[in-house]
Amino acid sequence: VAALDREGMPAETLDRYPRQFSGGQRQRIAIARALVTHPKLVICDEAVSALDLSVQAQVLNLLRQVQRQVGIAMLFITHDLSVVRHVSDQIAVLLQGRIMELGPAEAVCTAPAHPYTQALIAAAPIPDPVAQRRRREVLAELVRPADATTETATVTKSGIPGSGCPFAPRCPRRSDVCFTSRPRLTTVESGVKVACHLATAAEVGL
């Protein structure tokens, strides 16, 4: 009961059936169940992806409140950078299991250095139609369609499949080295670490 009360759920919740709860309420119950054993780490895998924006905000605020009260660590896994930006201290952007960019949440989201991170931010929808149109234009510049030639080049130029950058076939800034050598994480001007041979931190206006 104490766990439910902390999540803003009434005590009579215990007597209800699952079908009687909304999506947001079910998510709150899931959070209460995860915290009842007093864990040191909670992994939130797409914790709010199925919720509408208003409920998303409520659940995220709840998680931040619980984190402050209980003092546990939380690992968010999501495709939506706008979600983790407001709840995370550090962000790691992964592609095919490799870290493309790593650093403070605000730095990664406001001045993304890797083309893949920039593309992820540009792909996120926003309610302003004018700004959304600009995002689509930016996204078109950041990502080129992969074709058989570039996919083959990833293998034949190095002789080893996957030895280069996994984003190279779709990156408009790619060069030969992107296909033949795996980029290492290096720190750029903004303070983030980027796995890109040609990366420079840049404000993309998104």
CSV table of C-alpha atoms in Angstrom, one decimal:
chain,number,residue,atom,x,y,z
A,1,VAL,CA,0.0,0.0,0.0
A,2,ALA,CA,2.9,2.4,0.8
A,3,ALA,CA,4.4,1.8,-2.6
A,4,LEU,CA,1.1,2.5,-4.3
A,5,ASP,CA,0.6,5.7,-2.2
A,6,ARG,CA,4.1,6.9,-3.3
A,7,GLU,CA,3.0,6.5,-6.9
A,8,GLY,CA,-0.2,8.5,-6.4
A,9,MET,CA,-2.5,5.4,-6.5
A,10,PRO,CA,-5.3,5.0,-4.0
A,11,ALA,CA,-5.4,2.0,-1.6
A,12,GLU,CA,-8.5,0.6,-3.2
A,13,THR,CA,-6.3,-0.1,-6.3
A,14,LEU,CA,-5.5,-3.5,-4.7
A,15,ASP,CA,-9.1,-4.6,-5.3
A,16,ARG,CA,-9.3,-3.7,-9.0
A,17,TYR,CA,-8.8,-5.8,-12.1
A,18,PRO,CA,-6.1,-4.9,-14.7
A,19,ARG,CA,-8.8,-4.0,-17.3
A,20,GLN,CA,-10.0,-1.3,-14.9
A,21,PHE,CA,-6.8,0.8,-15.2
A,22,SER,CA,-5.7,3.3,-17.8
A,23,GLY,CA,-2.3,3.1,-19.5
A,24,GLY,CA,-0.8,5.7,-17.2
A,25,GLN,CA,-2.1,3.9,-14.1
A,26,ARG,CA,-0.7,0.6,-15.2
A,27,GLN,CA,2.6,2.2,-15.7
A,28,ARG,CA,2.5,3.6,-12.2
A,29,ILE,CA,1.7,0.2,-10.8
A,30,ALA,CA,4.6,-1.3,-12.7
A,31,ILE,CA,6.9,1.4,-11.2
A,32,ALA,CA,5.5,0.6,-7.7
A,33,ARG,CA,6.2,-3.2,-8.2
A,34,ALA,CA,9.8,-2.4,-9.4
A,35,LEU,CA,10.5,-0.3,-6.3
A,36,VAL,CA,8.9,-2.5,-3.6
A,37,THR,CA,12.1,-4.6,-3.3
A,38,HIS,CA,14.2,-1.5,-2.7
A,39,PRO,CA,16.6,-2.1,-5.7
A,40,LYS,CA,19.8,0.0,-6.3
A,41,LEU,CA,19.1,0.2,-10.0
A,42,VAL,CA,15.9,0.3,-12.1
A,43,ILE,CA,16.1,-0.3,-15.8
A,44,CYS,CA,13.3,1.6,-17.6
A,45,ASP,CA,13.0,0.1,-21.1
A,46,GLU,CA,10.7,2.3,-23.2
A,47,ALA,CA,8.9,3.2,-20.0
A,48,VAL,CA,6.7,5.9,-21.6
A,49,SER,CA,6.7,5.1,-25.3
A,50,ALA,CA,3.1,3.8,-25.3
A,51,LEU,CA,1.7,6.8,-23.4
A,52,ASP,CA,0.4,10.1,-24.8
A,53,LEU,CA,2.4,13.2,-24.1
A,54,SER,CA,0.6,14.5,-21.1
A,55,VAL,CA,0.7,11.1,-19.3
A,56,GLN,CA,4.4,10.8,-20.4
A,57,ALA,CA,5.2,14.0,-18.6
A,58,GLN,CA,3.4,12.8,-15.4
A,59,VAL,CA,5.2,9.5,-15.3
A,60,LEU,CA,8.6,11.1,-16.0
A,61,ASN,CA,8.0,13.6,-13.3
A,62,LEU,CA,7.0,10.8,-11.0
A,63,LEU,CA,10.2,8.9,-11.7
A,64,ARG,CA,12.3,11.9,-11.0
A,65,GLN,CA,10.5,12.5,-7.7
A,66,VAL,CA,11.0,8.8,-6.7
A,67,GLN,CA,14.7,9.0,-7.7
A,68,ARG,CA,15.2,12.0,-5.4
A,69,GLN,CA,13.2,10.4,-2.5
A,70,VAL,CA,14.6,6.9,-2.7
A,71,GLY,CA,18.1,7.7,-4.1
A,72,ILE,CA,18.2,4.9,-6.7
A,73,ALA,CA,19.9,4.8,-10.0
A,74,MET,CA,17.8,4.6,-13.2
A,75,LEU,CA,18.9,3.5,-16.6
A,76,PHE,CA,16.5,4.6,-19.4
A,77,ILE,CA,16.4,2.8,-22.7
A,78,THR,CA,14.5,4.7,-25.4
A,79,HIS,CA,14.5,5.8,-29.0
A,80,ASP,CA,13.2,9.3,-28.0
A,81,LEU,CA,16.1,11.6,-26.9
A,82,SER,CA,13.6,14.2,-25.8
A,83,VAL,CA,12.5,11.8,-23.0
A,84,VAL,CA,15.9,11.0,-21.6
A,85,ARG,CA,17.1,14.6,-22.0
A,86,HIS,CA,14.8,15.7,-19.1
A,87,VAL,CA,15.4,12.8,-16.8
A,88,SER,CA,19.1,11.8,-17.4
A,89,ASP,CA,22.4,13.1,-16.3
A,90,GLN,CA,24.3,11.2,-19.0
A,91,ILE,CA,23.3,10.0,-22.4
A,92,ALA,CA,24.8,7.3,-24.5
A,93,VAL,CA,23.6,7.0,-28.2
A,94,LEU,CA,24.1,3.5,-29.5
A,95,LEU,CA,23.9,2.1,-33.0
A,96,GLN,CA,24.2,-1.7,-33.6
A,97,GLY,CA,25.5,-2.1,-30.1
A,98,ARG,CA,28.2,0.6,-30.5
A,99,ILE,CA,28.4,3.9,-28.7
A,100,MET,CA,28.2,6.7,-31.2
A,101,GLU,CA,28.1,9.6,-28.7
A,102,LEU,CA,28.4,9.8,-24.9
A,103,GLY,CA,28.2,12.8,-22.6
A,104,PRO,CA,26.1,15.1,-20.4
A,105,ALA,CA,22.4,15.0,-21.5
A,106,GLU,CA,22.1,18.7,-22.3
A,107,ALA,CA,25.3,18.8,-24.3
A,108,VAL,CA,24.3,15.7,-26.4
A,109,CYS,CA,20.9,17.1,-27.1
A,110,THR,CA,21.7,20.8,-27.8
A,111,ALA,CA,25.0,20.3,-29.7
A,112,PRO,CA,25.1,16.8,-31.0
A,113,ALA,CA,28.4,16.0,-32.7
A,114,HIS,CA,27.7,12.7,-34.4
A,115,PRO,CA,25.6,12.7,-37.6
A,116,TYR,CA,23.5,9.8,-36.2
A,117,THR,CA,22.6,11.7,-33.1
A,118,GLN,CA,21.7,14.8,-35.1
A,119,ALA,CA,19.5,12.6,-37.3
A,120,LEU,CA,17.7,11.1,-34.2
A,121,ILE,CA,16.9,14.6,-32.9
A,122,ALA,CA,15.8,15.8,-36.3
A,123,ALA,CA,13.5,12.8,-36.7
A,124,ALA,CA,11.6,13.5,-33.4
A,125,PRO,CA,8.2,15.1,-34.2
A,126,ILE,CA,7.2,18.5,-32.7
A,127,PRO,CA,3.8,20.3,-32.7
A,128,ASP,CA,5.0,23.4,-34.6
A,129,PRO,CA,4.4,22.7,-38.3
A,130,VAL,CA,6.9,25.3,-39.5
A,131,ALA,CA,9.6,23.9,-37.2
A,132,GLN,CA,8.6,20.4,-38.1
A,133,ARG,CA,9.1,21.1,-41.8
A,134,ARG,CA,12.5,22.5,-41.1
A,135,ARG,CA,13.4,19.4,-39.1
A,136,ARG,CA,12.4,17.2,-42.1
A,137,GLU,CA,14.7,19.3,-44.4
A,138,VAL,CA,17.5,18.9,-41.9
A,139,LEU,CA,16.9,15.2,-41.6
A,140,ALA,CA,17.1,14.8,-45.4
A,141,GLU,CA,20.5,16.5,-45.3
A,142,LEU,CA,21.7,14.3,-42.5
A,143,VAL,CA,20.7,10.9,-43.8
A,144,ARG,CA,21.1,9.5,-47.3
A,145,PRO,CA,19.3,6.3,-48.3
A,146,ALA,CA,21.6,3.3,-48.1
A,147,ASP,CA,21.9,1.3,-51.3
A,148,ALA,CA,23.5,-1.9,-52.4
A,149,THR,CA,26.7,-0.1,-53.4
A,150,THR,CA,27.4,1.5,-50.0
A,151,GLU,CA,26.3,-1.7,-48.1
A,152,THR,CA,28.7,-3.7,-50.2
A,153,ALA,CA,31.5,-1.1,-49.7
A,154,THR,CA,31.2,-1.6,-46.0
A,155,VAL,CA,32.5,-5.1,-46.5
A,156,THR,CA,34.7,-5.0,-49.6
A,157,LYS,CA,36.8,-1.9,-48.7
A,158,SER,CA,37.9,-3.5,-45.4
A,159,GLY,CA,37.5,-7.2,-46.1
A,160,ILE,CA,35.9,-7.5,-42.7
A,161,PRO,CA,32.1,-6.9,-42.3
A,162,GLY,CA,31.3,-4.2,-39.8
A,163,SER,CA,34.9,-3.0,-39.3
A,164,GLY,CA,34.0,0.6,-40.0
A,165,CYS,CA,31.3,3.0,-38.7
A,166,PRO,CA,27.9,1.4,-38.7
A,167,PHE,CA,26.3,4.7,-39.8
A,168,ALA,CA,28.7,5.1,-42.8
A,169,PRO,CA,26.3,3.7,-45.5
A,170,ARG,CA,23.7,6.4,-44.7
A,171,CYS,CA,26.0,9.2,-43.6
A,172,PRO,CA,26.3,12.1,-46.1
A,173,ARG,CA,29.7,13.1,-44.6
A,174,ARG,CA,31.3,9.8,-44.9
A,175,SER,CA,34.8,9.2,-46.4
A,176,ASP,CA,36.7,6.1,-47.3
A,177,VAL,CA,38.1,5.8,-43.7
A,178,CYS,CA,34.6,5.5,-42.4
A,179,PHE,CA,34.3,2.1,-44.1
A,180,THR,CA,37.7,0.8,-43.3
A,181,SER,CA,38.4,1.9,-39.7
A,182,ARG,CA,36.2,1.8,-36.6
A,183,PRO,CA,36.2,5.3,-35.1
A,184,ARG,CA,37.2,5.5,-31.5
A,185,LEU,CA,35.5,7.6,-28.8
A,186,THR,CA,37.2,11.0,-28.7
A,187,THR,CA,36.3,14.2,-26.8
A,188,VAL,CA,35.2,17.2,-29.0
A,189,GLU,CA,34.8,20.9,-28.2
A,190,SER,CA,31.4,20.5,-26.5
A,191,GLY,CA,32.8,18.0,-24.0
A,192,VAL,CA,31.0,15.0,-25.3
A,193,LYS,CA,32.8,11.8,-26.6
A,194,VAL,CA,32.1,10.9,-30.2
A,195,ALA,CA,32.9,7.8,-32.3
A,196,CYS,CA,33.3,9.6,-35.6
A,197,HIS,CA,36.3,10.3,-37.8
A,198,LEU,CA,34.9,13.6,-39.0
A,199,ALA,CA,32.8,14.8,-36.1
A,200,THR,CA,32.7,18.4,-34.9
A,201,ALA,CA,30.3,19.7,-32.3
A,202,ALA,CA,27.8,21.9,-34.0
A,203,GLU,CA,24.5,23.6,-32.9
A,204,VAL,CA,22.0,22.2,-35.4
A,205,GLY,CA,19.2,24.4,-34.3
A,206,LEU,CA,16.8,21.6,-33.4
